[in-house]
Short mmCIF file of C-alpha atoms in Angstrom, two decimals:
data_model
loop_
_atom_site.label_atom_id
_atom_site.label_comp_id
_atom_site.label_asym_id
_atom_site.label_seq_id
_atom_site.Cartn_x
_atom_site.Cartn_y
_atom_site.Cartn_z
CA MET A 209 9.37 -66.91 30.17
CA LYS A 210 11.08 -64.79 32.80
CA SER A 211 13.40 -63.43 30.10
CA VAL A 212 10.46 -62.36 27.95
CA LEU A 213 8.77 -60.67 30.89
CA SER A 214 11.99 -58.89 31.76
CA TRP A 215 12.35 -57.57 28.22
CA MET A 216 8.72 -56.45 28.21
CA LEU A 217 9.27 -54.60 31.48
CA ILE A 218 12.45 -52.97 30.20
CA THR A 219 10.67 -51.93 26.99
CA PHE A 220 7.74 -50.50 28.94
CA LEU A 221 10.01 -48.53 31.26
CA THR A 222 12.07 -47.24 28.33
CA VAL A 223 9.00 -46.11 26.41
CA SER A 224 7.55 -44.50 29.53
CA LEU A 225 10.80 -42.67 30.16
CA LEU A 226 11.02 -41.45 26.56
CA ASN A 227 7.38 -40.32 26.61
CA ASN A 228 7.98 -38.48 29.83
CA CYS A 229 11.08 -36.77 28.42
CA PHE A 230 9.21 -35.90 25.22
CA SER A 231 6.26 -34.55 27.20
CA ASN A 232 8.54 -32.47 29.37
CA SER A 233 10.32 -31.17 26.26
CA VAL A 234 7.01 -30.21 24.59
CA GLN A 235 5.75 -28.54 27.74
CA LYS A 236 8.99 -26.61 28.07
CA GLU A 237 8.72 -25.49 24.45
CA ILE A 238 5.11 -24.38 25.01
CA ARG A 239 6.09 -22.43 28.12
CA GLU A 240 8.98 -20.75 26.32
CA LYS A 241 6.76 -19.80 23.38
CA ALA A 242 4.08 -18.40 25.69
CA SER A 243 6.71 -16.42 27.58
CA PHE A 244 8.15 -15.07 24.30
CA LEU A 245 4.72 -13.99 23.04
CA ALA A 246 3.85 -12.39 26.37
CA GLU A 247 7.05 -10.37 26.26
CA LEU A 248 6.42 -9.30 22.64
CA ARG A 249 2.85 -8.31 23.50
CA LYS A 250 4.09 -6.22 26.43
CA LEU A 251 6.73 -4.43 24.36
CA TYR A 252 4.70 -3.75 21.23
CA SER A 253 1.62 -2.54 23.12
CA SER A 254 3.64 -0.37 25.51
CA GLY A 255 2.89 2.87 23.68
CA ASP A 256 6.64 3.45 23.35
CA SER A 257 8.24 2.23 20.13
CA SER A 258 11.72 2.73 21.58
CA LYS A 259 11.03 -0.39 23.68
CA TRP A 260 10.25 -2.53 20.62
CA PRO A 261 12.71 -5.17 19.42
CA LYS A 262 15.27 -3.72 17.03
CA PRO A 263 14.17 -4.02 13.37
CA ILE A 264 16.26 -5.92 10.86
CA LEU A 265 17.32 -3.46 8.17
CA ASP A 266 19.71 -3.51 5.25
CA PRO A 267 22.30 -0.70 5.35
CA ASP A 268 20.83 0.79 2.16
CA ALA A 269 17.41 1.07 3.82
CA LYS A 270 18.54 3.06 6.84
CA PRO A 271 18.72 6.54 5.21
CA HIS A 272 15.00 6.36 4.36
CA PHE A 273 13.82 4.48 7.45
CA ALA A 274 11.31 5.73 10.00
CA GLU A 275 9.67 3.47 12.56
CA ILE A 276 6.13 2.31 11.81
CA GLY A 277 3.40 3.82 13.95
CA HIS A 278 0.52 6.26 13.75
CA LEU A 279 -0.15 8.49 10.78
CA PRO A 280 1.05 12.03 11.57
CA ASP A 281 -1.11 15.11 11.10
CA ILE A 282 -1.72 16.07 7.48
CA GLN A 283 0.48 18.88 6.20
CA PHE A 284 -1.02 21.22 3.61
CA PRO A 285 1.26 23.21 1.28
CA THR A 286 1.63 26.92 1.88
CA ASP A 287 0.42 27.73 -1.64
CA ASN A 288 -2.73 25.64 -1.15
CA PRO A 289 -3.78 25.87 2.51
CA TYR A 290 -6.78 23.92 3.73
CA SER A 291 -10.23 25.36 4.03
CA GLU A 292 -13.47 23.48 4.47
CA ASP A 293 -15.06 25.33 1.57
CA LYS A 294 -12.18 24.40 -0.72
CA ALA A 295 -12.39 20.73 0.29
CA VAL A 296 -16.16 20.76 -0.30
CA LEU A 297 -15.62 22.17 -3.79
CA GLY A 298 -12.88 19.61 -4.41
CA LYS A 299 -15.15 16.75 -3.42
CA ILE A 300 -17.85 17.89 -5.83
CA LEU A 301 -15.33 18.23 -8.66
CA PHE A 302 -13.91 14.80 -7.78
CA PHE A 303 -17.35 13.25 -8.39
CA ASP A 304 -18.28 15.42 -11.41
CA PRO A 305 -18.02 13.51 -14.75
CA ARG A 306 -18.31 16.76 -16.68
CA LEU A 307 -14.56 17.18 -16.29
CA SER A 308 -14.21 14.39 -18.87
CA LYS A 309 -14.66 14.63 -22.63
CA SER A 310 -17.62 12.23 -22.59
CA ASN A 311 -19.24 13.77 -19.48
CA GLN A 312 -19.38 10.24 -18.09
CA ILE A 313 -16.08 9.65 -16.25
CA ALA A 314 -15.20 11.25 -12.94
CA CYS A 315 -12.17 10.89 -10.69
CA ALA A 316 -14.41 8.75 -8.50
CA SER A 317 -14.95 6.30 -11.38
CA CYS A 318 -11.51 4.79 -10.70
CA HIS A 319 -11.24 5.87 -7.05
CA ASP A 320 -14.46 4.65 -5.50
CA PRO A 321 -14.75 5.26 -1.74
CA GLU A 322 -16.71 2.02 -1.35
CA LEU A 323 -13.83 0.09 -2.94
CA GLY A 324 -10.96 1.41 -0.85
CA TRP A 325 -10.72 4.53 -3.03
CA CYS A 326 -9.59 2.44 -6.00
CA ASP A 327 -11.71 0.19 -8.21
CA ASN A 328 -10.45 -3.33 -7.39
CA ARG A 329 -9.82 -3.98 -11.09
CA THR A 330 -6.60 -5.12 -12.74
CA PHE A 331 -6.84 -2.13 -15.09
CA SER A 332 -9.49 0.59 -15.08
CA PHE A 333 -11.83 1.44 -17.93
CA GLY A 334 -11.47 4.96 -19.30
CA HIS A 335 -12.65 6.96 -22.29
CA ASP A 336 -14.45 4.83 -24.90
CA ARG A 337 -13.95 1.83 -22.60
CA GLN A 338 -10.21 1.86 -23.16
CA LEU A 339 -8.22 -0.12 -20.63
CA GLY A 340 -5.54 1.63 -18.66
CA ILE A 341 -1.97 0.33 -18.65
CA ARG A 342 -1.45 0.23 -14.87
CA ASN A 343 -3.46 -0.66 -11.82
CA ALA A 344 -5.26 2.34 -10.28
CA MET A 345 -3.59 3.13 -6.96
CA SER A 346 -5.80 3.88 -3.99
CA ILE A 347 -5.79 7.53 -2.91
CA LEU A 348 -6.29 6.64 0.75
CA ASN A 349 -3.61 8.50 2.74
CA VAL A 350 -2.29 10.07 -0.45
CA ALA A 351 -1.37 13.19 1.54
CA TYR A 352 1.67 11.25 2.78
CA ALA A 353 2.97 10.35 -0.68
CA LYS A 354 5.94 12.46 -1.79
CA SER A 355 5.30 11.74 -5.46
CA LEU A 356 2.28 10.42 -7.32
CA PHE A 357 1.51 7.61 -9.75
CA TRP A 358 3.45 4.36 -9.92
CA ASP A 359 6.32 6.12 -11.70
CA GLY A 360 6.30 9.30 -9.61
CA ARG A 361 5.72 11.57 -12.58
CA ALA A 362 3.75 14.08 -10.49
CA ALA A 363 5.49 15.84 -7.63
CA SER A 364 2.32 17.09 -5.95
CA LEU A 365 -1.38 16.38 -5.74
CA GLU A 366 -2.04 19.70 -7.46
CA GLU A 367 0.02 18.49 -10.42
CA GLN A 368 -1.45 15.00 -10.30
CA SER A 369 -5.10 16.00 -10.20
CA GLU A 370 -5.20 17.34 -13.75
CA MET A 371 -3.25 14.51 -15.40
CA PRO A 372 -6.12 11.97 -15.59
CA ILE A 373 -8.36 14.68 -17.06
CA ARG A 374 -6.11 15.09 -20.11
CA ASP A 375 -5.00 11.47 -20.39
CA GLU A 376 -6.50 10.05 -23.60
CA ARG A 377 -7.05 6.64 -22.00
CA GLU A 378 -8.69 8.03 -18.88
CA MET A 379 -10.91 11.11 -19.09
CA SER A 380 -9.62 12.26 -22.49
CA GLY A 381 -10.36 15.88 -21.82
CA HIS A 382 -8.30 19.02 -21.75
CA ILE A 383 -7.91 20.85 -18.48
CA ASP A 384 -8.59 24.24 -20.14
CA LEU A 385 -11.72 22.91 -21.87
CA ALA A 386 -12.79 21.21 -18.65
CA ALA A 387 -12.39 24.49 -16.79
CA GLY A 388 -14.46 26.18 -19.47
CA LYS A 389 -17.29 23.66 -19.03
CA ILE A 390 -17.26 24.09 -15.26
CA ALA A 391 -17.26 27.91 -15.62
CA LYS A 392 -20.50 27.72 -17.60
CA ILE A 393 -22.31 25.87 -14.79
CA LYS A 394 -24.15 28.48 -12.75
CA GLY A 395 -24.22 26.36 -9.60
CA TYR A 396 -20.44 26.40 -9.32
CA GLU A 397 -20.16 30.19 -8.98
CA LEU A 398 -20.95 30.36 -5.26
CA LEU A 399 -18.76 27.33 -4.52
CA PHE A 400 -15.70 28.92 -6.15
CA GLU A 401 -16.43 32.23 -4.44
CA LYS A 402 -16.53 30.55 -1.02
CA ALA A 403 -13.37 28.58 -1.71
CA PHE A 404 -11.25 31.28 -3.39
CA GLY A 405 -12.88 34.63 -2.71
CA ASP A 406 -14.40 35.22 -6.15
CA LYS A 407 -16.30 33.34 -8.85
CA LYS A 408 -13.39 32.87 -11.24
CA VAL A 409 -12.94 29.28 -12.51
CA SER A 410 -9.48 28.23 -13.66
CA LYS A 411 -7.56 25.01 -14.15
CA ASP A 412 -5.28 26.03 -11.27
CA ARG A 413 -8.22 26.42 -8.90
CA ILE A 414 -9.78 23.15 -10.01
CA SER A 415 -6.49 21.34 -9.35
CA LYS A 416 -6.06 22.99 -5.95
CA ALA A 417 -9.61 22.18 -4.85
CA ILE A 418 -9.38 18.52 -5.85
CA ALA A 419 -5.97 18.24 -4.18
CA ALA A 420 -7.31 19.82 -0.99
CA PHE A 421 -10.10 17.27 -0.88
CA GLU A 422 -7.82 14.32 -1.66
CA ARG A 423 -5.54 15.25 1.25
CA THR A 424 -8.45 14.75 3.64
CA ILE A 425 -8.91 11.10 2.56
CA LYS A 426 -7.19 9.52 5.52
CA SER A 427 -7.47 6.17 7.30
CA GLY A 428 -9.25 6.05 10.61
CA THR A 429 -7.86 4.35 13.70
CA SER A 430 -6.92 0.78 12.84
CA LYS A 431 -6.59 -2.28 15.05
CA PHE A 432 -2.83 -1.79 14.78
CA ASP A 433 -3.08 1.78 16.07
CA GLN A 434 -5.14 0.68 19.04
CA PHE A 435 -2.82 -2.23 19.82
CA ILE A 436 0.38 -0.16 19.93
CA ASP A 437 -1.43 2.37 22.13
CA GLY A 438 -1.94 -0.16 24.88
CA LYS A 439 -4.90 -2.37 23.97
CA ALA A 440 -2.75 -5.48 24.22
CA GLU A 441 -5.66 -7.91 24.13
CA LEU A 442 -6.78 -6.79 20.65
CA TYR A 443 -4.12 -8.78 18.81
CA SER A 444 -4.24 -12.53 18.41
CA ASP A 445 -0.98 -14.44 18.77
CA ASP A 446 -0.80 -14.75 14.98
CA GLU A 447 -1.28 -11.01 14.44
CA LEU A 448 1.39 -10.32 17.06
CA MET A 449 3.86 -12.70 15.43
CA GLY A 450 3.02 -11.19 12.04
CA LEU A 451 3.98 -7.74 13.34
CA HIS A 452 7.24 -9.11 14.73
CA LEU A 453 8.04 -10.95 11.49
CA PHE A 454 7.24 -7.80 9.50
CA ARG A 455 9.93 -5.93 11.43
CA THR A 456 12.48 -8.75 11.58
CA LYS A 457 12.77 -11.97 9.55
CA ALA A 458 10.51 -10.90 6.67
CA GLN A 459 12.47 -7.63 6.31
CA CYS A 460 9.40 -5.72 5.12
CA MET A 461 10.71 -2.65 6.94
CA ASN A 462 13.39 -2.11 4.29
CA CYS A 463 10.68 -0.51 2.14
CA HIS A 464 7.49 -0.30 4.21
CA SER A 465 8.34 1.97 7.10
CA SER A 466 6.86 5.08 8.81
CA GLY A 467 3.24 5.56 9.81
CA TYR A 468 2.40 5.53 6.10
CA PHE A 469 4.08 2.11 5.78
CA SER A 470 6.13 3.29 2.83
CA ASN A 471 9.58 4.86 2.54
CA ASN A 472 8.36 6.85 -0.50
CA GLN A 473 11.20 5.47 -2.60
CA PHE A 474 11.24 3.58 -5.92
CA GLU A 475 12.24 -0.06 -6.04
CA ASN A 476 12.59 -2.74 -8.69
CA VAL A 477 10.98 -5.95 -7.44
CA GLY A 478 11.33 -7.73 -10.77
CA THR A 479 7.83 -7.26 -12.16
CA SER A 480 8.64 -5.05 -15.19
CA LEU A 481 8.65 -8.02 -17.61
CA LEU A 482 11.10 -6.35 -19.97
CA GLY A 483 11.18 -7.76 -23.48
CA SER A 484 7.62 -9.08 -23.29
CA LYS A 485 4.31 -7.65 -24.49
CA GLU A 486 3.55 -6.63 -20.91
CA GLU A 487 6.82 -4.77 -20.32
CA ASP A 488 6.67 -1.59 -18.26
CA LEU A 489 9.78 0.57 -17.91
CA GLY A 490 8.38 2.25 -14.81
CA ARG A 491 10.38 5.12 -13.35
CA TYR A 492 12.72 5.18 -16.36
CA LEU A 493 9.99 6.80 -18.48
CA VAL A 494 10.15 9.81 -16.14
CA THR A 495 13.87 10.12 -15.37
CA LYS A 496 15.42 8.50 -18.47
CA LYS A 497 18.03 6.99 -16.15
CA ALA A 498 18.93 3.41 -17.08
CA GLU A 499 19.10 2.35 -13.42
CA ASP A 500 15.42 3.31 -13.01
CA ALA A 501 14.17 0.79 -15.57
CA GLY A 502 11.58 -1.39 -13.86
CA LYS A 503 11.37 0.70 -10.69
CA PHE A 504 8.00 1.63 -9.20
CA ARG A 505 6.89 3.65 -6.20
CA VAL A 506 6.65 1.76 -2.92
CA PRO A 507 2.95 1.95 -1.96
CA GLY A 508 1.76 2.47 1.59
CA LEU A 509 0.30 -0.61 3.25
CA ARG A 510 -2.48 0.92 5.29
CA GLU A 511 -5.83 -0.44 4.05
CA VAL A 512 -3.89 -2.99 1.97
CA SER A 513 -6.50 -5.72 2.45
CA ARG A 514 -9.06 -3.47 0.74
CA THR A 515 -7.06 -2.26 -2.23
CA GLY A 516 -6.30 -5.32 -4.34
CA PRO A 517 -5.38 -6.52 -6.86
CA TRP A 518 -1.78 -5.60 -6.13
CA MET A 519 1.39 -4.54 -7.99
CA HIS A 520 1.61 -1.95 -10.77
CA ASN A 521 0.02 -4.38 -13.20
CA GLY A 522 -2.61 -5.78 -10.83
CA SER A 523 -1.08 -9.22 -11.32
CA MET A 524 -1.64 -10.54 -7.79
CA THR A 525 -5.11 -11.20 -6.48
CA THR A 526 -4.52 -12.36 -2.90
CA LEU A 527 -2.32 -11.11 -0.08
CA THR A 528 -1.05 -14.66 0.38
CA GLU A 529 0.23 -14.58 -3.19
CA VAL A 530 1.99 -11.26 -2.58
CA ILE A 531 3.74 -12.51 0.56
CA GLN A 532 4.75 -15.76 -1.14
CA PHE A 533 6.19 -13.70 -4.00
CA TYR A 534 8.51 -11.88 -1.60
CA SER A 535 9.27 -15.02 0.39
CA ARG A 536 10.62 -16.64 -2.77
CA GLY A 537 12.63 -13.53 -3.62
CA ASN A 538 10.90 -13.35 -7.00
CA PRO A 539 13.13 -15.54 -9.16
CA GLU A 540 12.79 -13.18 -12.13
CA HIS A 541 12.81 -14.94 -15.52
CA SER A 542 16.15 -14.33 -17.25
CA GLN A 543 14.45 -13.77 -20.62
CA LYS A 544 12.38 -10.87 -19.22
CA ARG A 545 15.20 -8.80 -17.76
CA SER A 546 16.21 -6.71 -20.77
CA THR A 547 14.70 -4.78 -23.66
CA VAL A 548 15.62 -2.27 -26.34
CA HIS A 549 13.71 1.01 -26.01
CA HIS A 550 14.21 3.66 -28.71
CA GLY A 551 17.54 2.09 -29.56
CA ILE A 552 18.72 1.97 -25.94
CA THR A 553 19.30 -1.39 -24.26
CA LEU A 554 17.82 -1.44 -20.79
CA SER A 555 18.14 -4.12 -18.12
CA SER A 556 16.09 -4.89 -15.05
CA GLU A 557 18.27 -4.77 -11.95
CA LYS A 558 16.20 -6.24 -9.15
CA SER A 559 16.58 -4.56 -5.75
CA SER A 560 18.90 -6.25 -3.28
CA PHE A 561 16.00 -6.05 -0.80
CA VAL A 562 14.18 -8.74 -2.81
CA ARG A 563 15.80 -12.05 -1.96
CA LEU A 564 14.91 -15.51 -0.74
CA LEU A 565 13.33 -15.35 2.73
CA ASP A 566 12.06 -18.93 2.86
CA LEU A 567 9.12 -18.11 5.11
CA THR A 568 7.06 -21.05 6.35
CA ASP A 569 3.36 -21.36 5.54
CA VAL A 570 2.62 -20.47 9.17
CA GLU A 571 4.76 -17.34 8.97
CA ILE A 572 3.10 -16.29 5.71
CA ALA A 573 -0.32 -16.66 7.34
CA GLN A 574 0.87 -14.66 10.37
CA LEU A 575 2.16 -11.84 8.17
CA GLU A 576 -1.16 -11.70 6.36
CA ALA A 577 -3.01 -11.63 9.68
CA PHE A 578 -0.94 -8.62 10.74
CA LEU A 579 -1.38 -6.78 7.42
CA ARG A 580 -5.14 -7.09 7.78
CA THR A 581 -4.96 -5.17 11.07
CA LEU A 582 -3.78 -2.12 9.10
CA SER A 583 -7.20 -1.78 7.47
CA THR A 584 -10.24 -0.02 8.88
CA LYS A 585 -13.96 -0.32 8.30
CA PRO A 586 -15.03 1.49 5.12
CA GLU A 587 -16.63 4.84 5.77
CA ARG A 588 -19.76 5.59 3.83
CA VAL A 589 -19.11 8.54 1.55
CA LEU A 590 -22.21 9.88 -0.15
CA PRO A 591 -21.66 11.33 -3.63
CA PRO A 592 -22.49 15.05 -3.54
CA ALA A 593 -25.29 16.66 -5.52
CA LEU A 594 -23.74 18.15 -8.65
CA PRO A 595 -24.26 21.86 -9.38
CA GLN A 596 -26.54 22.73 -12.28
#
């Protein structure tokens, strides 16, 4: 009996000791985590990015890297300087469907201000209800893009603005004919005179006015902007950890850097689906360089929670899905890595930036929480009255 009692006492004391050790260990871990988060919060909200933890970057990313932060002031080209009258004219033209062949499709049809300046569709409807072949990119913060469209085929907004007008799948017009239609509308005369000094309507002036307006479409102050400026309490612990992961373990900064959250480069993330019915050669169609097959422009991430679905083909419908895609390193299907185009064999060479990250479910959720802080409340943009 005494032996049994002794063993019971020993067992009780052992369990108590283990519980105490475990409790102390857990409490220590909690204290260390709280201390780590407090230090991160202090650094990231200091208003001085030089105090932030050093980002994890691949050597190939460094030439195009700039620290994330606020959007800089908008720069207007010397051959198309800003004026309020020009931007007003550009806004009206942006919403005017008479630039299209059917008189029913405007720039705003695919770039709706209430839908993050895109249309939240996989592919947009164009002339005669034809489907486009790529997802319509948002034009929010487009002033910071160094080339336009997923494949970068336009070097400026002035060049870009007329391309949808003459695209048979989109507005199916002709920029000269569109200019002729606008020139016949009496109500436009005063608007062109205010913007350019005389009443002359030309395709060049139409392009410049629309481009001037598009450059003004800029994000407001986001939760992220306020946090890094000193409002430390704005971020939850998950949002804070998401920011830190974005700059470190998740290696998002290899491509999504600067205040625009894009390095303005072209990368192959393995979504070109070469050799299938859905194949898209991407940048190759512009440069004709074999190494550009399957490359697409790196989009900016500001307002990203408002601009889905994502990727050039609109194939991903949730931010969680996008982050999981990169966490897995996109194990591209071997049968969809090559194709023959006009007798030339092309292969998809996935970027070295896209590799297995093995993020946990918690880390994926934290990254998403951070990305959502890059979005702002939609501003109400009233369509203008069209000249008659």
